[in-house]
PDB file of C-alpha atoms and ligand atoms in Angstrom:
ATOM      1  CA  UNK A   1       0.021  -0.009  -0.115  1.00 71.00           C
ATOM      2  CA  UNK A   2       1.560   3.264  -1.103  1.00 76.00           C
ATOM      3  CA  UNK A   3      -1.205   5.622  -0.143  1.00 78.00           C
ATOM      4  CA  UNK A   4      -1.061   7.694   3.064  1.00 73.00           C
ATOM      5  CA  UNK A   5      -4.032   6.064   4.463  1.00 68.00           C
ATOM      6  CA  UNK A   6      -7.100   4.462   2.852  1.00 64.00           C
ATOM      7  CA  UNK A   7      -9.716   3.195   5.391  1.00 72.00           C
ATOM      8  CA  UNK A   8     -12.499   3.955   2.954  1.00 86.00           C
ATOM      9  CA  UNK A   9     -13.078   2.890  -0.515  1.00 93.00           C
ATOM     10  CA  UNK A  10     -13.668   5.097  -3.407  1.00 96.00           C
ATOM     11  CA  UNK A  11     -17.201   6.003  -4.554  1.00 97.00           C
ATOM     12  CA  UNK A  12     -17.167   5.348  -8.246  1.00 98.00           C
ATOM     13  CA  UNK A  13     -20.009   6.475 -10.424  1.00 98.00           C
ATOM     14  CA  UNK A  14     -19.768   5.008 -13.989  1.00 98.00           C
ATOM     15  CA  UNK A  15     -22.497   6.253 -16.586  1.00 96.00           C
ATOM     16  CA  UNK A  16     -22.809   5.538 -20.219  1.00 93.00           C
ATOM     17  CA  UNK A  17     -25.773   5.362 -22.463  1.00 86.00           C
ATOM     18  CA  UNK A  18     -27.093   2.025 -23.963  1.00 82.00           C
ATOM     19  CA  UNK A  19     -24.444   0.687 -26.352  1.00 85.00           C
ATOM     20  CA  UNK A  20     -21.385   2.140 -24.625  1.00 91.00           C
ATOM     21  CA  UNK A  21     -20.513  -1.303 -23.035  1.00 92.00           C
ATOM     22  CA  UNK A  22     -20.378   0.089 -19.425  1.00 94.00           C
ATOM     23  CA  UNK A  23     -21.677  -3.260 -18.164  1.00 93.00           C
ATOM     24  CA  UNK A  24     -18.899  -5.117 -19.784  1.00 94.00           C
ATOM     25  CA  UNK A  25     -16.252  -2.688 -18.571  1.00 97.00           C
ATOM     26  CA  UNK A  26     -17.411  -2.856 -14.928  1.00 96.00           C
ATOM     27  CA  UNK A  27     -17.590  -6.643 -14.987  1.00 95.00           C
ATOM     28  CA  UNK A  28     -13.990  -6.767 -16.196  1.00 97.00           C
ATOM     29  CA  UNK A  29     -12.954  -4.311 -13.371  1.00 97.00           C
ATOM     30  CA  UNK A  30     -14.659  -6.568 -10.632  1.00 96.00           C
ATOM     31  CA  UNK A  31     -13.286  -9.729 -12.057  1.00 97.00           C
ATOM     32  CA  UNK A  32      -9.698  -8.366 -12.112  1.00 97.00           C
ATOM     33  CA  UNK A  33      -9.599  -6.440  -8.798  1.00 97.00           C
ATOM     34  CA  UNK A  34     -11.253  -7.812  -5.669  1.00 95.00           C
ATOM     35  CA  UNK A  35     -11.278  -4.471  -4.045  1.00 94.00           C
ATOM     36  CA  UNK A  36     -14.029  -3.332  -6.534  1.00 97.00           C
ATOM     37  CA  UNK A  37     -17.676  -4.107  -5.768  1.00 96.00           C
ATOM     38  CA  UNK A  38     -20.845  -3.290  -7.446  1.00 96.00           C
ATOM     39  CA  UNK A  39     -23.696  -1.318  -5.799  1.00 98.00           C
ATOM     40  CA  UNK A  40     -26.807  -3.357  -6.315  1.00 98.00           C
ATOM     41  CA  UNK A  41     -29.514  -0.729  -6.985  1.00 98.00           C
ATOM     42  CA  UNK A  42     -33.280  -1.073  -6.527  1.00 98.00           C
ATOM     43  CA  UNK A  43     -35.605  -0.976  -9.394  1.00 97.00           C
ATOM     44  CA  UNK A  44     -39.216  -1.563 -10.224  1.00 97.00           C
ATOM     45  CA  UNK A  45     -38.551  -2.766 -13.729  1.00 94.00           C
ATOM     46  CA  UNK A  46     -39.146  -6.567 -14.297  1.00 93.00           C
ATOM     47  CA  UNK A  47     -36.075  -8.757 -14.285  1.00 94.00           C
ATOM     48  CA  UNK A  48     -34.633  -9.737 -17.630  1.00 89.00           C
ATOM     49  CA  UNK A  49     -33.843 -13.289 -18.455  1.00 89.00           C
ATOM     50  CA  UNK A  50     -30.918 -14.360 -16.519  1.00 93.00           C
ATOM     51  CA  UNK A  51     -31.035 -11.425 -13.897  1.00 93.00           C
ATOM     52  CA  UNK A  52     -31.237 -12.581 -10.256  1.00 96.00           C
ATOM     53  CA  UNK A  53     -32.814 -10.657  -7.430  1.00 98.00           C
ATOM     54  CA  UNK A  54     -30.057  -9.178  -5.172  1.00 97.00           C
ATOM     55  CA  UNK A  55     -27.365  -9.644  -7.794  1.00 95.00           C
ATOM     56  CA  UNK A  56     -28.071  -7.289 -10.888  1.00 94.00           C
ATOM     57  CA  UNK A  57     -30.744  -5.400  -8.813  1.00 97.00           C
ATOM     58  CA  UNK A  58     -33.000  -5.535  -5.848  1.00 98.00           C
ATOM     59  CA  UNK A  59     -36.252  -6.018  -7.728  1.00 98.00           C
ATOM     60  CA  UNK A  60     -39.179  -4.298  -5.961  1.00 98.00           C
ATOM     61  CA  UNK A  61     -42.834  -3.391  -6.411  1.00 98.00           C
ATOM     62  CA  UNK A  62     -43.708   0.345  -6.830  1.00 98.00           C
ATOM     63  CA  UNK A  63     -45.158   0.306  -3.339  1.00 98.00           C
ATOM     64  CA  UNK A  64     -42.115  -1.327  -1.793  1.00 98.00           C
ATOM     65  CA  UNK A  65     -39.723   1.249  -3.564  1.00 98.00           C
ATOM     66  CA  UNK A  66     -41.943   4.157  -2.350  1.00 98.00           C
ATOM     67  CA  UNK A  67     -41.734   2.824   1.133  1.00 98.00           C
ATOM     68  CA  UNK A  68     -38.115   2.781   0.894  1.00 97.00           C
ATOM     69  CA  UNK A  69     -38.062   6.351  -0.219  1.00 98.00           C
ATOM     70  CA  UNK A  70     -40.181   7.335   2.855  1.00 98.00           C
ATOM     71  CA  UNK A  71     -38.040   5.510   5.237  1.00 97.00           C
ATOM     72  CA  UNK A  72     -34.974   7.332   3.984  1.00 97.00           C
ATOM     73  CA  UNK A  73     -33.369   4.108   2.668  1.00 98.00           C
ATOM     74  CA  UNK A  74     -32.559   5.328  -0.925  1.00 98.00           C
ATOM     75  CA  UNK A  75     -29.913   8.058  -1.355  1.00 97.00           C
ATOM     76  CA  UNK A  76     -30.841   9.026  -4.905  1.00 97.00           C
ATOM     77  CA  UNK A  77     -33.331   7.837  -7.400  1.00 97.00           C
ATOM     78  CA  UNK A  78     -34.731   8.555 -10.753  1.00 95.00           C
ATOM     79  CA  UNK A  79     -37.640   7.414 -13.015  1.00 92.00           C
ATOM     80  CA  UNK A  80     -36.247   5.971 -16.342  1.00 85.00           C
ATOM     81  CA  UNK A  81     -38.614   4.606 -18.896  1.00 79.00           C
ATOM     82  CA  UNK A  82     -41.530   4.468 -16.597  1.00 87.00           C
ATOM     83  CA  UNK A  83     -39.601   2.631 -13.629  1.00 93.00           C
ATOM     84  CA  UNK A  84     -37.947   3.699 -10.512  1.00 97.00           C
ATOM     85  CA  UNK A  85     -34.308   3.173 -10.214  1.00 97.00           C
ATOM     86  CA  UNK A  86     -32.463   4.155  -6.959  1.00 98.00           C
ATOM     87  CA  UNK A  87     -29.229   3.532  -4.886  1.00 98.00           C
ATOM     88  CA  UNK A  88     -29.930   1.958  -1.447  1.00 98.00           C
ATOM     89  CA  UNK A  89     -28.101   3.614   1.545  1.00 97.00           C
ATOM     90  CA  UNK A  90     -27.214   0.110   2.734  1.00 96.00           C
ATOM     91  CA  UNK A  91     -25.068  -0.384  -0.287  1.00 96.00           C
ATOM     92  CA  UNK A  92     -22.570   2.486   1.009  1.00 95.00           C
ATOM     93  CA  UNK A  93     -21.567   0.062   3.891  1.00 94.00           C
ATOM     94  CA  UNK A  94     -19.343  -1.618   1.396  1.00 93.00           C
ATOM     95  CA  UNK A  95     -17.120   1.580   1.333  1.00 94.00           C
ATOM     96  CA  UNK A  96     -16.276   1.091   5.164  1.00 92.00           C
ATOM     97  CA  UNK A  97     -14.992  -2.317   4.243  1.00 92.00           C
ATOM     98  CA  UNK A  98     -12.407  -0.545   2.150  1.00 90.00           C
ATOM     99  CA  UNK A  99     -13.892  -1.562  -1.172  1.00 94.00           C
ATOM    100  CA  UNK A 100     -14.195   0.721  -4.256  1.00 96.00           C
ATOM    101  CA  UNK A 101     -17.958   0.882  -4.860  1.00 98.00           C
ATOM    102  CA  UNK A 102     -19.177   1.063  -8.373  1.00 98.00           C
ATOM    103  CA  UNK A 103     -22.560   2.803  -8.959  1.00 98.00           C
ATOM    104  CA  UNK A 104     -23.601   2.173 -12.494  1.00 97.00           C
ATOM    105  CA  UNK A 105     -26.280   4.670 -12.815  1.00 96.00           C
ATOM    106  CA  UNK A 106     -27.707   7.270 -15.251  1.00 92.00           C
ATOM    107  CA  UNK A 107     -26.594  11.068 -15.581  1.00 93.00           C
ATOM    108  CA  UNK A 108     -29.284  12.569 -13.274  1.00 93.00           C
ATOM    109  CA  UNK A 109     -28.209  10.053 -10.438  1.00 96.00           C
ATOM    110  CA  UNK A 110     -24.582  10.717 -11.071  1.00 97.00           C
ATOM    111  CA  UNK A 111     -24.985  14.425 -10.756  1.00 96.00           C
ATOM    112  CA  UNK A 112     -26.976  13.865  -7.430  1.00 97.00           C
ATOM    113  CA  UNK A 113     -24.250  11.690  -6.091  1.00 98.00           C
ATOM    114  CA  UNK A 114     -21.626  14.266  -6.956  1.00 97.00           C
ATOM    115  CA  UNK A 115     -23.573  16.784  -5.116  1.00 96.00           C
ATOM    116  CA  UNK A 116     -24.218  14.511  -1.980  1.00 97.00           C
ATOM    117  CA  UNK A 117     -20.496  13.120  -2.035  1.00 96.00           C
ATOM    118  CA  UNK A 118     -18.054  15.656  -3.461  1.00 95.00           C
ATOM    119  CA  UNK A 119     -15.172  13.228  -3.165  1.00 94.00           C
ATOM    120  CA  UNK A 120     -16.904  10.657  -5.349  1.00 97.00           C
ATOM    121  CA  UNK A 121     -15.266  10.065  -8.749  1.00 98.00           C
ATOM    122  CA  UNK A 122     -17.597  10.251 -11.863  1.00 98.00           C
ATOM    123  CA  UNK A 123     -16.515   8.534 -15.038  1.00 98.00           C
ATOM    124  CA  UNK A 124     -18.406   8.766 -18.301  1.00 97.00           C
ATOM    125  CA  UNK A 125     -18.142   5.941 -20.758  1.00 97.00           C
ATOM    126  CA  UNK A 126     -18.314   6.896 -24.450  1.00 96.00           C
ATOM    127  CA  UNK A 127     -18.567   4.924 -27.713  1.00 95.00           C
ATOM    128  CA  UNK A 128     -15.747   5.798 -30.203  1.00 95.00           C
ATOM    129  CA  UNK A 129     -18.385   7.676 -32.581  1.00 95.00           C
ATOM    130  CA  UNK A 130     -22.049   7.959 -33.497  1.00 93.00           C
ATOM    131  CA  UNK A 131     -21.682   5.186 -36.324  1.00 94.00           C
ATOM    132  CA  UNK A 132     -20.131   2.633 -33.794  1.00 95.00           C
ATOM    133  CA  UNK A 133     -22.853   3.449 -31.322  1.00 93.00           C
ATOM    134  CA  UNK A 134     -25.672   2.895 -33.933  1.00 92.00           C
ATOM    135  CA  UNK A 135     -24.083  -0.351 -35.139  1.00 93.00           C
ATOM    136  CA  UNK A 136     -23.905  -1.623 -31.548  1.00 91.00           C
ATOM    137  CA  UNK A 137     -27.585  -0.834 -31.004  1.00 89.00           C
ATOM    138  CA  UNK A 138     -28.554  -2.462 -34.281  1.00 89.00           C
ATOM    139  CA  UNK A 139     -26.338  -5.594 -33.634  1.00 88.00           C
ATOM    140  CA  UNK A 140     -28.187  -6.196 -30.274  1.00 79.00           C
ATOM    141  CA  UNK A 141     -31.053  -7.305 -32.448  1.00 71.00           C
ATOM    142  CA  UNK A 142     -33.434  -6.686 -29.621  1.00 67.00           C
ATOM    143  CA  UNK A 143     -34.386  -3.130 -30.470  1.00 68.00           C
ATOM    144  CA  UNK A 144     -36.977  -1.952 -33.097  1.00 82.00           C
ATOM    145  CA  UNK A 145     -36.046   0.782 -35.547  1.00 86.00           C
ATOM    146  CA  UNK A 146     -38.083   3.313 -33.504  1.00 85.00           C
ATOM    147  CA  UNK A 147     -36.183   2.125 -30.250  1.00 82.00           C
ATOM    148  CA  UNK A 148     -32.951   2.432 -31.978  1.00 85.00           C
ATOM    149  CA  UNK A 149     -33.710   6.069 -32.984  1.00 88.00           C
ATOM    150  CA  UNK A 150     -34.851   6.878 -29.548  1.00 84.00           C
ATOM    151  CA  UNK A 151     -31.856   5.433 -27.835  1.00 83.00           C
ATOM    152  CA  UNK A 152     -29.627   7.297 -30.265  1.00 89.00           C
ATOM    153  CA  UNK A 153     -31.275  10.444 -29.468  1.00 88.00           C
ATOM    154  CA  UNK A 154     -31.154   9.814 -25.708  1.00 85.00           C
ATOM    155  CA  UNK A 155     -27.449   8.868 -25.881  1.00 89.00           C
ATOM    156  CA  UNK A 156     -26.515  12.038 -27.855  1.00 90.00           C
ATOM    157  CA  UNK A 157     -28.396  14.172 -25.349  1.00 89.00           C
ATOM    158  CA  UNK A 158     -26.574  12.519 -22.490  1.00 89.00           C
ATOM    159  CA  UNK A 159     -23.206  12.937 -24.151  1.00 89.00           C
ATOM    160  CA  UNK A 160     -23.606  16.706 -23.908  1.00 91.00           C
ATOM    161  CA  UNK A 161     -23.262  16.333 -20.190  1.00 92.00           C
ATOM    162  CA  UNK A 162     -19.975  14.846 -20.231  1.00 94.00           C
ATOM    163  CA  UNK A 163     -18.220  18.016 -18.932  1.00 94.00           C
ATOM    164  CA  UNK A 164     -19.931  17.382 -15.566  1.00 94.00           C
ATOM    165  CA  UNK A 165     -17.958  14.248 -15.063  1.00 97.00           C
ATOM    166  CA  UNK A 166     -14.541  14.061 -13.625  1.00 97.00           C
ATOM    167  CA  UNK A 167     -13.246  11.676 -16.406  1.00 98.00           C
ATOM    168  CA  UNK A 168     -14.263  10.339 -19.802  1.00 97.00           C
ATOM    169  CA  UNK A 169     -13.241   7.028 -21.077  1.00 97.00           C
ATOM    170  CA  UNK A 170     -13.807   5.686 -24.648  1.00 97.00           C
ATOM    171  CA  UNK A 171     -14.643   2.062 -25.024  1.00 97.00           C
ATOM    172  CA  UNK A 172     -13.704   0.875 -28.364  1.00 96.00           C
ATOM    173  CA  UNK A 173     -15.055  -2.273 -30.127  1.00 95.00           C
ATOM    174  CA  UNK A 174     -13.297  -5.467 -28.562  1.00 94.00           C
ATOM    175  CA  UNK A 175     -11.102  -3.431 -26.249  1.00 96.00           C
ATOM    176  CA  UNK A 176     -13.256  -3.168 -23.015  1.00 97.00           C
ATOM    177  CA  UNK A 177     -10.178  -4.499 -21.102  1.00 98.00           C
ATOM    178  CA  UNK A 178      -8.358  -1.202 -22.125  1.00 98.00           C
ATOM    179  CA  UNK A 179     -11.231   0.925 -20.783  1.00 98.00           C
ATOM    180  CA  UNK A 180     -11.413  -1.122 -17.402  1.00 98.00           C
ATOM    181  CA  UNK A 181      -7.604  -0.526 -17.184  1.00 98.00           C
ATOM    182  CA  UNK A 182      -8.112   3.194 -17.717  1.00 98.00           C
ATOM    183  CA  UNK A 183     -10.742   3.281 -14.962  1.00 98.00           C
ATOM    184  CA  UNK A 184      -8.469   1.168 -12.616  1.00 98.00           C
ATOM    185  CA  UNK A 185      -5.718   3.857 -13.140  1.00 98.00           C
ATOM    186  CA  UNK A 186      -8.051   6.731 -12.429  1.00 98.00           C
ATOM    187  CA  UNK A 187      -9.042   5.136  -9.081  1.00 97.00           C
ATOM    188  CA  UNK A 188      -5.464   4.291  -8.115  1.00 94.00           C
ATOM    189  CA  UNK A 189      -4.460   8.074  -8.831  1.00 95.00           C
ATOM    190  CA  UNK A 190      -7.459   9.241  -6.719  1.00 94.00           C
ATOM    191  CA  UNK A 191      -6.469   7.023  -3.850  1.00 91.00           C
ATOM    192  CA  UNK A 192      -3.076   8.995  -3.856  1.00 90.00           C
ATOM    193  CA  UNK A 193      -4.848  12.458  -3.714  1.00 90.00           C
ATOM    194  CA  UNK A 194      -3.414  14.289  -0.756  1.00 86.00           C
ATOM    195  CA  UNK A 195      -6.741  15.670   0.141  1.00 84.00           C
ATOM    196  CA  UNK A 196      -8.104  12.316   0.712  1.00 83.00           C
ATOM    197  CA  UNK A 197      -5.531  11.803   3.532  1.00 78.00           C
ATOM    198  CA  UNK A 198      -7.014  14.500   5.721  1.00 74.00           C
ATOM    199  CA  UNK A 199      -5.578  14.148   9.253  1.00 75.00           C
ATOM    200  CA  UNK A 200      -3.240  11.442   8.405  1.00 77.00           C
ATOM    201  CA  UNK A 201      -0.136  13.785   8.432  1.00 79.00           C
ATOM    202  CA  UNK A 202      -0.894  14.947  11.960  1.00 80.00           C
ATOM    203  CA  UNK A 203      -1.523  11.493  13.106  1.00 80.00           C
ATOM    204  CA  UNK A 204       1.473   9.849  11.490  1.00 82.00           C
ATOM    205  CA  UNK A 205       4.041  12.604  12.109  1.00 85.00           C
ATOM    206  CA  UNK A 206       3.073  14.970  14.774  1.00 85.00           C
ATOM    207  CA  UNK A 207       1.266  12.738  17.380  1.00 78.00           C
ATOM    208  CA  UNK A 208      -1.963  14.647  17.096  1.00 73.00           C
ATOM    209  CA  UNK A 209      -5.322  12.981  16.833  1.00 65.00           C
TER     210      UNK A 209
HETATM  211  P1  LIG B   1     -31.482  -0.928 -17.150  1.00 56.21           P
HETATM  212  O1  LIG B   1     -32.965  -1.029 -17.150  1.00 56.21           O
HETATM  213  O2  LIG B   1     -30.997  -0.980 -18.639  1.00 56.21           O
HETATM  214  O3  LIG B   1     -30.786  -1.931 -16.311  1.00 56.21           O
HETATM  215  O4  LIG B   1     -31.019   0.417 -16.655  1.00 56.21           O
HETATM  216  C1  LIG B   1     -31.569   1.692 -17.184  1.00 56.21           C
HETATM  217  C2  LIG B   1     -30.770   2.832 -16.650  1.00 56.21           C
HETATM  218  O5  LIG B   1     -30.997   2.998 -15.279  1.00 56.21           O
HETATM  219  C3  LIG B   1     -29.311   2.685 -16.954  1.00 56.21           C
HETATM  220  O6  LIG B   1     -28.710   3.873 -17.395  1.00 56.21           O
HETATM  221  C4  LIG B   1     -28.763   2.393 -15.477  1.00 56.21           C
HETATM  222  O7  LIG B   1     -27.418   2.999 -15.408  1.00 56.21           O
HETATM  223  C5  LIG B   1     -29.610   3.290 -14.768  1.00 56.21           C
HETATM  224  N1  LIG B   1     -29.691   2.972 -13.243  1.00 56.21           N
HETATM  225  C6  LIG B   1     -29.472   1.841 -12.759  1.00 56.21           C
HETATM  226  N2  LIG B   1     -29.638   1.773 -11.429  1.00 56.21           N
HETATM  227  C7  LIG B   1     -29.787   3.119 -11.037  1.00 56.21           C
HETATM  228  C8  LIG B   1     -29.842   3.772  -9.885  1.00 56.21           C
HETATM  229  O8  LIG B   1     -29.758   3.241  -8.759  1.00 56.21           O
HETATM  230  N3  LIG B   1     -30.069   5.095  -9.954  1.00 56.21           N
HETATM  231  C9  LIG B   1     -30.041   5.696 -11.124  1.00 56.21           C
HETATM  232  N4  LIG B   1     -30.174   7.090 -11.028  1.00 56.21           N
HETATM  233  N5  LIG B   1     -29.909   5.129 -12.275  1.00 56.21           N
HETATM  234  C10 LIG B   1     -29.904   3.735 -12.287  1.00 56.21           C
END
């Protein structure tokens, strides 16, 4: 460990529109580094085939979600395509275990997290260009022509917000590992930020608590 002190993990927000490959990039990060964990959000959308409750999401009814909001159990939430999505307060405990916590959330949520936790690190994943993005959406095969146009439009709208993020990482076709390595490097540098070691100098060198 070459950092001054790192009792807490980094709160890492990762956003990217459909077709940017953020899920693949985050999966590589977690597979290769056991100090990276995923924040499991709550949602009212139905599980997709292969999704497991408690792994991809905590699947909830609208009533259950609204109850969580009332009880203060949700740090941020948004409505996306007619469903609630939110980050559960309980997920933040993973930070106290020293883990870097990945919040894979959309832009509104990302901006809310930055406001609430200024020392969080927000990374925006981009496709290399518009043609590649469209090809990826078409090649998924699950979207209708209308759907593809909507998603393209939404993605381009979201891209205009990139300047509010701390970092931007391009995910080229077949090179998700490079994007994951870039995010890993970002987090490693952030861990060395002198401002994160508040109090450590006094404790370590001047016998002051
Ligand atoms: P999907 O239905 O494709 O899993 O997710 C739809 C969008 O909701 C994605 O952009 C995803 O990043 C975002 N999302 C997932 N969980 C959360 C959350 O807890 N909060 C916010 N604000 N967005 C989320």
